[in-house]
Amino acid sequence: MQLNGITSKTALALCLAGASHAYADSITDPISTVGVIGSHNQYKMSTFGESDKERLNQGGLFYNFGNKLTGHEGFIYQAGIEAQYREKDDDEYKAARADLDLGLRAALSTNNYIDFIVGGGYDWGRIEQDDVGPFDTNVKLTSKAPFAKAGIGYNYLTPDYTVRLEAGARYSLDAEAELKVSGEGRDTVDLKDKANPYAELTVLWNKGINNLPISTSLYYTRTNYKVDSDSVLAENSKLKQEQVGLKVGLAF
């Protein structure tokens, strides 16, 4: 998808200038989980009522540590990091996120728990394009966004598996986008603070393979980008990214 030789995403920025043990009971201690991610992304650029879309698949790795998935009543936490990558034609797409969740969990019944999560983290993304337009320009668009986070979770624990459903929003704070064009220099613009909803369904299979617990997660996120400017073009331009993904990992 091109707009005057540049993808809509870049056009927006231009406009803006213990693994071996058998578990007899539910796992309740903090765990580490490491695994792979596969995701499908849809980018939608809207300008003055006109919209354009691009779809892209990505893959990557993740690592989490904490008891948000396994803990019973009381304090819960989880720290995590993930990264994804895709090369398509002359474009490279890179994304990374680090976050920390803190919360309190209460029992609804013997196996049912509800919790409230707050936290924060950092989102980073980059699109690199080579040989753009008639002058074969190299373009690099980088977004950086610290965020605060709030959510609500539900856990169902059994001796064989744990199911967790969490939904909430990440609220970007002081986000910015930097555009670098070969031979033309670079420019940085501020992005408006935005609420970006997310939801994730996770199952931890306690017995797993050879008693090694397996974690599987299906998730959805939406990220909104809009320039913090009063210009007519900025007010009528926005970019939305929606991502659906699957995580599969080993817990230990």
PDB file of C-alpha atoms in Angstrom:
ATOM      1  CA  MET A   1       0.000   0.000   0.000  1.00  0.00           C
ATOM      2  CA  GLN A   2       1.560   3.263  -1.099  1.00  0.00           C
ATOM      3  CA  LEU A   3       0.655   6.940  -0.772  1.00  0.00           C
ATOM      4  CA  ASN A   4       2.878   9.001  -3.114  1.00  0.00           C
ATOM      5  CA  GLY A   5       5.431   6.197  -2.875  1.00  0.00           C
ATOM      6  CA  ILE A   6       5.294   5.964   0.906  1.00  0.00           C
ATOM      7  CA  THR A   7       3.158   3.670   3.057  1.00  0.00           C
ATOM      8  CA  SER A   8       0.259   5.254   4.891  1.00  0.00           C
ATOM      9  CA  LYS A   9       1.999   4.869   8.240  1.00  0.00           C
ATOM     10  CA  THR A  10       4.979   6.883   7.103  1.00  0.00           C
ATOM     11  CA  ALA A  11       2.696   9.327   5.326  1.00  0.00           C
ATOM     12  CA  LEU A  12       1.020  10.062   8.633  1.00  0.00           C
ATOM     13  CA  ALA A  13       4.350  10.912  10.238  1.00  0.00           C
ATOM     14  CA  LEU A  14       5.350  13.016   7.257  1.00  0.00           C
ATOM     15  CA  CYS A  15       2.151  14.947   7.659  1.00  0.00           C
ATOM     16  CA  LEU A  16       2.994  15.493  11.282  1.00  0.00           C
ATOM     17  CA  ALA A  17       6.608  16.301  10.850  1.00  0.00           C
ATOM     18  CA  GLY A  18      11.727 -25.910  38.273  1.00  0.00           C
ATOM     19  CA  ALA A  19      10.686 -27.563  34.982  1.00  0.00           C
ATOM     20  CA  SER A  20      11.247 -31.259  35.771  1.00  0.00           C
ATOM     21  CA  HIS A  21       8.845 -31.552  38.765  1.00  0.00           C
ATOM     22  CA  ALA A  22       5.388 -33.145  38.564  1.00  0.00           C
ATOM     23  CA  TYR A  23       2.598 -30.939  39.928  1.00  0.00           C
ATOM     24  CA  ALA A  24      -0.038 -32.755  41.936  1.00  0.00           C
ATOM     25  CA  ASP A  25      -1.906 -29.537  42.755  1.00  0.00           C
ATOM     26  CA  SER A  26      -2.408 -26.163  41.122  1.00  0.00           C
ATOM     27  CA  ILE A  27       0.812 -24.213  40.713  1.00  0.00           C
ATOM     28  CA  THR A  28       0.729 -21.297  43.167  1.00  0.00           C
ATOM     29  CA  ASP A  29       4.326 -20.043  43.297  1.00  0.00           C
ATOM     30  CA  PRO A  30       5.721 -17.384  40.925  1.00  0.00           C
ATOM     31  CA  ILE A  31       6.733 -18.849  37.591  1.00  0.00           C
ATOM     32  CA  SER A  32       8.844 -17.900  34.600  1.00  0.00           C
ATOM     33  CA  THR A  33       7.332 -18.353  31.151  1.00  0.00           C
ATOM     34  CA  VAL A  34       9.315 -18.140  27.926  1.00  0.00           C
ATOM     35  CA  GLY A  35       7.941 -18.739  24.457  1.00  0.00           C
ATOM     36  CA  VAL A  36       7.032 -17.575  20.982  1.00  0.00           C
ATOM     37  CA  ILE A  37       4.467 -15.103  19.593  1.00  0.00           C
ATOM     38  CA  GLY A  38       2.608 -15.100  16.296  1.00  0.00           C
ATOM     39  CA  SER A  39       0.385 -12.119  15.472  1.00  0.00           C
ATOM     40  CA  HIS A  40      -1.756 -10.598  12.748  1.00  0.00           C
ATOM     41  CA  ASN A  41      -1.778  -6.799  12.514  1.00  0.00           C
ATOM     42  CA  GLN A  42      -4.092  -4.406  10.733  1.00  0.00           C
ATOM     43  CA  TYR A  43      -3.049  -0.780  10.229  1.00  0.00           C
ATOM     44  CA  LYS A  44      -5.777   1.702   9.322  1.00  0.00           C
ATOM     45  CA  MET A  45      -4.852   5.224   8.266  1.00  0.00           C
ATOM     46  CA  SER A  46      -7.660   7.810   8.145  1.00  0.00           C
ATOM     47  CA  THR A  47      -7.307  11.309   6.680  1.00  0.00           C
ATOM     48  CA  PHE A  48     -10.223  13.693   6.047  1.00  0.00           C
ATOM     49  CA  GLY A  49     -12.713  10.808   6.013  1.00  0.00           C
ATOM     50  CA  GLU A  50     -10.654   8.663   3.618  1.00  0.00           C
ATOM     51  CA  SER A  51      -9.087   5.459   4.962  1.00  0.00           C
ATOM     52  CA  ASP A  52      -6.528   2.913   3.850  1.00  0.00           C
ATOM     53  CA  LYS A  53      -5.616  -0.433   5.403  1.00  0.00           C
ATOM     54  CA  GLU A  54      -2.600  -2.711   5.466  1.00  0.00           C
ATOM     55  CA  ARG A  55      -2.341  -6.198   6.976  1.00  0.00           C
ATOM     56  CA  LEU A  56       0.840  -7.760   8.295  1.00  0.00           C
ATOM     57  CA  ASN A  57       1.865 -10.921  10.149  1.00  0.00           C
ATOM     58  CA  GLN A  58       4.691 -10.832  12.689  1.00  0.00           C
ATOM     59  CA  GLY A  59       6.560 -13.269  14.912  1.00  0.00           C
ATOM     60  CA  GLY A  60       8.658 -12.946  18.036  1.00  0.00           C
ATOM     61  CA  LEU A  61       9.570 -14.020  21.558  1.00  0.00           C
ATOM     62  CA  PHE A  62       8.343 -13.231  25.080  1.00  0.00           C
ATOM     63  CA  TYR A  63       9.352 -13.766  28.709  1.00  0.00           C
ATOM     64  CA  ASN A  64       7.247 -13.268  31.868  1.00  0.00           C
ATOM     65  CA  PHE A  65       7.922 -13.751  35.572  1.00  0.00           C
ATOM     66  CA  GLY A  66       5.454 -13.516  38.449  1.00  0.00           C
ATOM     67  CA  ASN A  67       2.410 -15.025  40.152  1.00  0.00           C
ATOM     68  CA  LYS A  68      -0.358 -13.164  38.287  1.00  0.00           C
ATOM     69  CA  LEU A  69      -1.395 -16.411  36.659  1.00  0.00           C
ATOM     70  CA  THR A  70      -0.812 -18.742  39.603  1.00  0.00           C
ATOM     71  CA  GLY A  71      -1.339 -16.834  42.855  1.00  0.00           C
ATOM     72  CA  HIS A  72      -4.266 -17.202  45.237  1.00  0.00           C
ATOM     73  CA  GLU A  73      -5.591 -14.403  47.472  1.00  0.00           C
ATOM     74  CA  GLY A  74      -3.460 -11.354  48.195  1.00  0.00           C
ATOM     75  CA  PHE A  75      -0.736  -9.510  46.317  1.00  0.00           C
ATOM     76  CA  ILE A  76       0.044 -10.536  42.729  1.00  0.00           C
ATOM     77  CA  TYR A  77       2.579  -9.264  40.234  1.00  0.00           C
ATOM     78  CA  GLN A  78       4.144  -9.929  36.851  1.00  0.00           C
ATOM     79  CA  ALA A  79       7.055  -8.438  34.901  1.00  0.00           C
ATOM     80  CA  GLY A  80       7.409  -9.157  31.202  1.00  0.00           C
ATOM     81  CA  ILE A  81       9.115  -8.290  27.945  1.00  0.00           C
ATOM     82  CA  GLU A  82       8.320  -9.174  24.327  1.00  0.00           C
ATOM     83  CA  ALA A  83       9.607  -8.376  20.858  1.00  0.00           C
ATOM     84  CA  GLN A  84       8.258  -8.988  17.334  1.00  0.00           C
ATOM     85  CA  TYR A  85       9.707  -8.635  13.844  1.00  0.00           C
ATOM     86  CA  ARG A  86       8.692  -8.923  10.196  1.00  0.00           C
ATOM     87  CA  GLU A  87      10.368  -8.100   6.902  1.00  0.00           C
ATOM     88  CA  LYS A  88       8.074  -7.476   3.936  1.00  0.00           C
ATOM     89  CA  ASP A  89       9.325  -6.375   0.516  1.00  0.00           C
ATOM     90  CA  ASP A  90      11.702  -3.484   1.287  1.00  0.00           C
ATOM     91  CA  ASP A  91      10.122  -2.761   4.676  1.00  0.00           C
ATOM     92  CA  GLU A  92      11.103  -3.922   8.158  1.00  0.00           C
ATOM     93  CA  TYR A  93       8.641  -3.847  11.055  1.00  0.00           C
ATOM     94  CA  LYS A  94       9.930  -4.069  14.628  1.00  0.00           C
ATOM     95  CA  ALA A  95       8.072  -3.789  17.931  1.00  0.00           C
ATOM     96  CA  ALA A  96       8.918  -4.301  21.603  1.00  0.00           C
ATOM     97  CA  ARG A  97       7.153  -3.880  24.929  1.00  0.00           C
ATOM     98  CA  ALA A  98       8.199  -4.096  28.576  1.00  0.00           C
ATOM     99  CA  ASP A  99       5.668  -3.896  31.394  1.00  0.00           C
ATOM    100  CA  LEU A 100       5.108  -4.461  35.104  1.00  0.00           C
ATOM    101  CA  ASP A 101       1.735  -5.409  36.634  1.00  0.00           C
ATOM    102  CA  LEU A 102       0.805  -5.143  40.326  1.00  0.00           C
ATOM    103  CA  GLY A 103      -2.524  -6.160  41.827  1.00  0.00           C
ATOM    104  CA  LEU A 104      -4.698  -7.535  44.589  1.00  0.00           C
ATOM    105  CA  ARG A 105      -6.639 -10.795  44.278  1.00  0.00           C
ATOM    106  CA  ALA A 106      -9.773 -11.875  46.151  1.00  0.00           C
ATOM    107  CA  ALA A 107     -11.490 -15.269  46.241  1.00  0.00           C
ATOM    108  CA  LEU A 108     -15.026 -15.591  44.896  1.00  0.00           C
ATOM    109  CA  SER A 109     -15.194 -19.289  45.840  1.00  0.00           C
ATOM    110  CA  THR A 110     -12.840 -22.234  46.258  1.00  0.00           C
ATOM    111  CA  ASN A 111     -11.421 -22.143  42.737  1.00  0.00           C
ATOM    112  CA  ASN A 112     -12.574 -18.729  41.457  1.00  0.00           C
ATOM    113  CA  TYR A 113     -10.644 -15.500  41.940  1.00  0.00           C
ATOM    114  CA  ILE A 114     -10.974 -11.910  40.779  1.00  0.00           C
ATOM    115  CA  ASP A 115      -8.244  -9.304  40.791  1.00  0.00           C
ATOM    116  CA  PHE A 116      -7.583  -5.682  39.997  1.00  0.00           C
ATOM    117  CA  ILE A 117      -4.396  -4.741  38.162  1.00  0.00           C
ATOM    118  CA  VAL A 118      -2.448  -1.498  37.817  1.00  0.00           C
ATOM    119  CA  GLY A 119       0.931  -1.077  36.228  1.00  0.00           C
ATOM    120  CA  GLY A 120       3.036   0.592  33.617  1.00  0.00           C
ATOM    121  CA  GLY A 121       5.553   0.015  30.897  1.00  0.00           C
ATOM    122  CA  TYR A 122       7.070   1.132  27.633  1.00  0.00           C
ATOM    123  CA  ASP A 123       6.103   0.548  23.990  1.00  0.00           C
ATOM    124  CA  TRP A 124       8.561   0.901  21.123  1.00  0.00           C
ATOM    125  CA  GLY A 125       8.023   0.423  17.398  1.00  0.00           C
ATOM    126  CA  ARG A 126       9.941   1.059  14.174  1.00  0.00           C
ATOM    127  CA  ILE A 127       9.158   0.901  10.464  1.00  0.00           C
ATOM    128  CA  GLU A 128      12.102   1.055   8.068  1.00  0.00           C
ATOM    129  CA  GLN A 129      11.600   1.490   4.324  1.00  0.00           C
ATOM    130  CA  ASP A 130      14.271   1.429   1.627  1.00  0.00           C
ATOM    131  CA  ASP A 131      14.144   2.891  -1.862  1.00  0.00           C
ATOM    132  CA  VAL A 132      10.923   4.852  -1.324  1.00  0.00           C
ATOM    133  CA  GLY A 133       9.590   7.033  -4.123  1.00  0.00           C
ATOM    134  CA  PRO A 134      11.282   8.235  -7.315  1.00  0.00           C
ATOM    135  CA  PHE A 135      14.503   9.223  -5.483  1.00  0.00           C
ATOM    136  CA  ASP A 136      14.953   5.859  -3.694  1.00  0.00           C
ATOM    137  CA  THR A 137      14.744   7.506  -0.287  1.00  0.00           C
ATOM    138  CA  ASN A 138      15.315   5.545   2.920  1.00  0.00           C
ATOM    139  CA  VAL A 139      12.693   6.292   5.575  1.00  0.00           C
ATOM    140  CA  LYS A 140      12.682   5.340   9.263  1.00  0.00           C
ATOM    141  CA  LEU A 141       9.664   5.964  11.520  1.00  0.00           C
ATOM    142  CA  THR A 142      10.093   5.278  15.255  1.00  0.00           C
ATOM    143  CA  SER A 143       7.390   5.525  17.935  1.00  0.00           C
ATOM    144  CA  LYS A 144       8.060   5.611  21.680  1.00  0.00           C
ATOM    145  CA  ALA A 145       5.329   5.508  24.296  1.00  0.00           C
ATOM    146  CA  PRO A 146       5.519   5.068  28.069  1.00  0.00           C
ATOM    147  CA  PHE A 147       2.152   3.913  29.380  1.00  0.00           C
ATOM    148  CA  ALA A 148       0.092   3.397  32.511  1.00  0.00           C
ATOM    149  CA  LYS A 149      -2.147   0.354  32.752  1.00  0.00           C
ATOM    150  CA  ALA A 150      -5.326  -0.718  34.555  1.00  0.00           C
ATOM    151  CA  GLY A 151      -7.283  -3.940  34.207  1.00  0.00           C
ATOM    152  CA  ILE A 152      -9.467  -6.548  35.835  1.00  0.00           C
ATOM    153  CA  GLY A 153      -8.786 -10.289  35.821  1.00  0.00           C
ATOM    154  CA  TYR A 154     -10.576 -13.538  36.538  1.00  0.00           C
ATOM    155  CA  ASN A 155      -8.755 -16.783  37.427  1.00  0.00           C
ATOM    156  CA  TYR A 156     -10.141 -20.301  37.600  1.00  0.00           C
ATOM    157  CA  LEU A 157      -7.730 -22.797  39.174  1.00  0.00           C
ATOM    158  CA  THR A 158      -7.840 -26.602  39.062  1.00  0.00           C
ATOM    159  CA  PRO A 159      -5.177 -29.268  39.725  1.00  0.00           C
ATOM    160  CA  ASP A 160      -4.727 -29.796  35.979  1.00  0.00           C
ATOM    161  CA  TYR A 161      -5.012 -26.309  34.507  1.00  0.00           C
ATOM    162  CA  THR A 162      -5.548 -22.618  35.240  1.00  0.00           C
ATOM    163  CA  VAL A 163      -7.688 -20.313  33.098  1.00  0.00           C
ATOM    164  CA  ARG A 164      -7.244 -16.537  33.231  1.00  0.00           C
ATOM    165  CA  LEU A 165      -9.180 -13.801  31.456  1.00  0.00           C
ATOM    166  CA  GLU A 166      -7.948 -10.209  31.698  1.00  0.00           C
ATOM    167  CA  ALA A 167      -9.207  -7.020  30.071  1.00  0.00           C
ATOM    168  CA  GLY A 168      -8.239  -3.400  30.486  1.00  0.00           C
ATOM    169  CA  ALA A 169      -6.456  -0.484  28.851  1.00  0.00           C
ATOM    170  CA  ARG A 170      -2.952   0.869  28.420  1.00  0.00           C
ATOM    171  CA  TYR A 171      -2.908   4.668  28.500  1.00  0.00           C
ATOM    172  CA  SER A 172      -0.023   6.181  26.544  1.00  0.00           C
ATOM    173  CA  LEU A 173       1.813   9.069  28.217  1.00  0.00           C
ATOM    174  CA  ASP A 174       4.083  11.612  26.511  1.00  0.00           C
ATOM    175  CA  ALA A 175       4.350   9.462  23.382  1.00  0.00           C
ATOM    176  CA  GLU A 176       6.323  10.688  20.396  1.00  0.00           C
ATOM    177  CA  ALA A 177       7.112   9.716  16.820  1.00  0.00           C
ATOM    178  CA  GLU A 178      10.415  10.399  15.100  1.00  0.00           C
ATOM    179  CA  LEU A 179      10.749  10.441  11.322  1.00  0.00           C
ATOM    180  CA  LYS A 180      14.175  10.184   9.694  1.00  0.00           C
ATOM    181  CA  VAL A 181      14.550  10.576   5.919  1.00  0.00           C
ATOM    182  CA  SER A 182      17.907   9.991   4.253  1.00  0.00           C
ATOM    183  CA  GLY A 183      19.329  13.219   2.931  1.00  0.00           C
ATOM    184  CA  GLU A 184      16.579  15.271   4.583  1.00  0.00           C
ATOM    185  CA  GLY A 185      17.314  14.897   8.304  1.00  0.00           C
ATOM    186  CA  ARG A 186      14.865  14.006  11.050  1.00  0.00           C
ATOM    187  CA  ASP A 187      11.885  15.465  12.890  1.00  0.00           C
ATOM    188  CA  THR A 188      10.050  14.505  16.076  1.00  0.00           C
ATOM    189  CA  VAL A 189       6.404  15.150  16.923  1.00  0.00           C
ATOM    190  CA  ASP A 190       4.422  14.565  20.107  1.00  0.00           C
ATOM    191  CA  LEU A 191       1.485  12.151  20.061  1.00  0.00           C
ATOM    192  CA  LYS A 192      -1.709  12.632  22.036  1.00  0.00           C
ATOM    193  CA  ASP A 193      -2.232  10.563  25.182  1.00  0.00           C
ATOM    194  CA  LYS A 194      -4.626   7.768  24.258  1.00  0.00           C
ATOM    195  CA  ALA A 195      -6.364   4.814  25.943  1.00  0.00           C
ATOM    196  CA  ASN A 196      -5.561   1.571  24.126  1.00  0.00           C
ATOM    197  CA  PRO A 197      -7.779  -1.398  25.085  1.00  0.00           C
ATOM    198  CA  TYR A 198      -6.546  -4.970  25.397  1.00  0.00           C
ATOM    199  CA  ALA A 199      -7.871  -8.418  26.324  1.00  0.00           C
ATOM    200  CA  GLU A 200      -6.102 -11.741  26.897  1.00  0.00           C
ATOM    201  CA  LEU A 201      -7.260 -15.304  27.545  1.00  0.00           C
ATOM    202  CA  THR A 202      -4.572 -17.599  28.998  1.00  0.00           C
ATOM    203  CA  VAL A 203      -4.556 -21.292  29.896  1.00  0.00           C
ATOM    204  CA  LEU A 204      -1.736 -22.815  31.943  1.00  0.00           C
ATOM    205  CA  TRP A 205      -1.684 -26.591  31.466  1.00  0.00           C
ATOM    206  CA  ASN A 206      -0.093 -27.726  34.732  1.00  0.00           C
ATOM    207  CA  LYS A 207       0.866 -31.229  33.571  1.00  0.00           C
ATOM    208  CA  GLY A 208       1.908 -30.072  30.102  1.00  0.00           C
ATOM    209  CA  ILE A 209       4.364 -32.293  28.236  1.00  0.00           C
ATOM    210  CA  ASN A 210       6.356 -34.664  30.466  1.00  0.00           C
ATOM    211  CA  ASN A 211       5.013 -32.684  33.455  1.00  0.00           C
ATOM    212  CA  LEU A 212       6.445 -29.446  32.054  1.00  0.00           C
ATOM    213  CA  PRO A 213       3.691 -26.794  32.276  1.00  0.00           C
ATOM    214  CA  ILE A 214       2.594 -25.237  28.973  1.00  0.00           C
ATOM    215  CA  SER A 215       1.093 -21.749  28.695  1.00  0.00           C
ATOM    216  CA  THR A 216      -1.123 -20.678  25.766  1.00  0.00           C
ATOM    217  CA  SER A 217      -2.572 -17.185  25.349  1.00  0.00           C
ATOM    218  CA  LEU A 218      -4.892 -15.589  22.810  1.00  0.00           C
ATOM    219  CA  TYR A 219      -4.826 -11.780  22.941  1.00  0.00           C
ATOM    220  CA  TYR A 220      -6.128  -8.613  21.292  1.00  0.00           C
ATOM    221  CA  THR A 221      -4.725  -5.080  21.456  1.00  0.00           C
ATOM    222  CA  ARG A 222      -5.596  -1.790  19.801  1.00  0.00           C
ATOM    223  CA  THR A 223      -3.226   1.162  19.610  1.00  0.00           C
ATOM    224  CA  ASN A 224      -4.312   4.652  18.539  1.00  0.00           C
ATOM    225  CA  TYR A 225      -1.869   7.221  17.165  1.00  0.00           C
ATOM    226  CA  LYS A 226      -2.817  10.886  16.769  1.00  0.00           C
ATOM    227  CA  VAL A 227      -0.576  13.917  16.639  1.00  0.00           C
ATOM    228  CA  ASP A 228      -0.726  16.424  19.480  1.00  0.00           C
ATOM    229  CA  SER A 229      -1.270  19.455  17.227  1.00  0.00           C
ATOM    230  CA  ASP A 230      -4.012  21.937  16.409  1.00  0.00           C
ATOM    231  CA  SER A 231      -3.262  21.936  12.683  1.00  0.00           C
ATOM    232  CA  VAL A 232      -6.105  21.040  10.329  1.00  0.00           C
ATOM    233  CA  LEU A 233      -4.144  18.117   8.887  1.00  0.00           C
ATOM    234  CA  ALA A 234      -3.251  16.695  12.297  1.00  0.00           C
ATOM    235  CA  GLU A 235      -6.801  17.009  13.582  1.00  0.00           C
ATOM    236  CA  ASN A 236      -8.101  15.065  10.602  1.00  0.00           C
ATOM    237  CA  SER A 237      -5.406  12.353  10.471  1.00  0.00           C
ATOM    238  CA  LYS A 238      -5.046   9.297  12.649  1.00  0.00           C
ATOM    239  CA  LEU A 239      -3.545   5.824  12.583  1.00  0.00           C
ATOM    240  CA  LYS A 240      -5.002   2.789  14.349  1.00  0.00           C
ATOM    241  CA  GLN A 241      -3.248  -0.554  14.796  1.00  0.00           C
ATOM    242  CA  GLU A 242      -5.185  -3.675  15.804  1.00  0.00           C
ATOM    243  CA  GLN A 243      -3.329  -6.860  16.695  1.00  0.00           C
ATOM    244  CA  VAL A 244      -4.592 -10.396  17.352  1.00  0.00           C
ATOM    245  CA  GLY A 245      -1.964 -12.861  18.505  1.00  0.00           C
ATOM    246  CA  LEU A 246      -1.147 -16.228  20.021  1.00  0.00           C
ATOM    247  CA  LYS A 247       1.550 -16.908  22.620  1.00  0.00           C
ATOM    248  CA  VAL A 248       2.815 -20.404  23.413  1.00  0.00           C
ATOM    249  CA  GLY A 249       5.426 -20.914  26.115  1.00  0.00           C
ATOM    250  CA  LEU A 250       7.021 -23.190  28.683  1.00  0.00           C
ATOM    251  CA  ALA A 251       6.570 -22.414  32.391  1.00  0.00           C
ATOM    252  CA  PHE A 252       9.159 -23.298  35.010  1.00  0.00           C
TER     253      PHE A 252
END
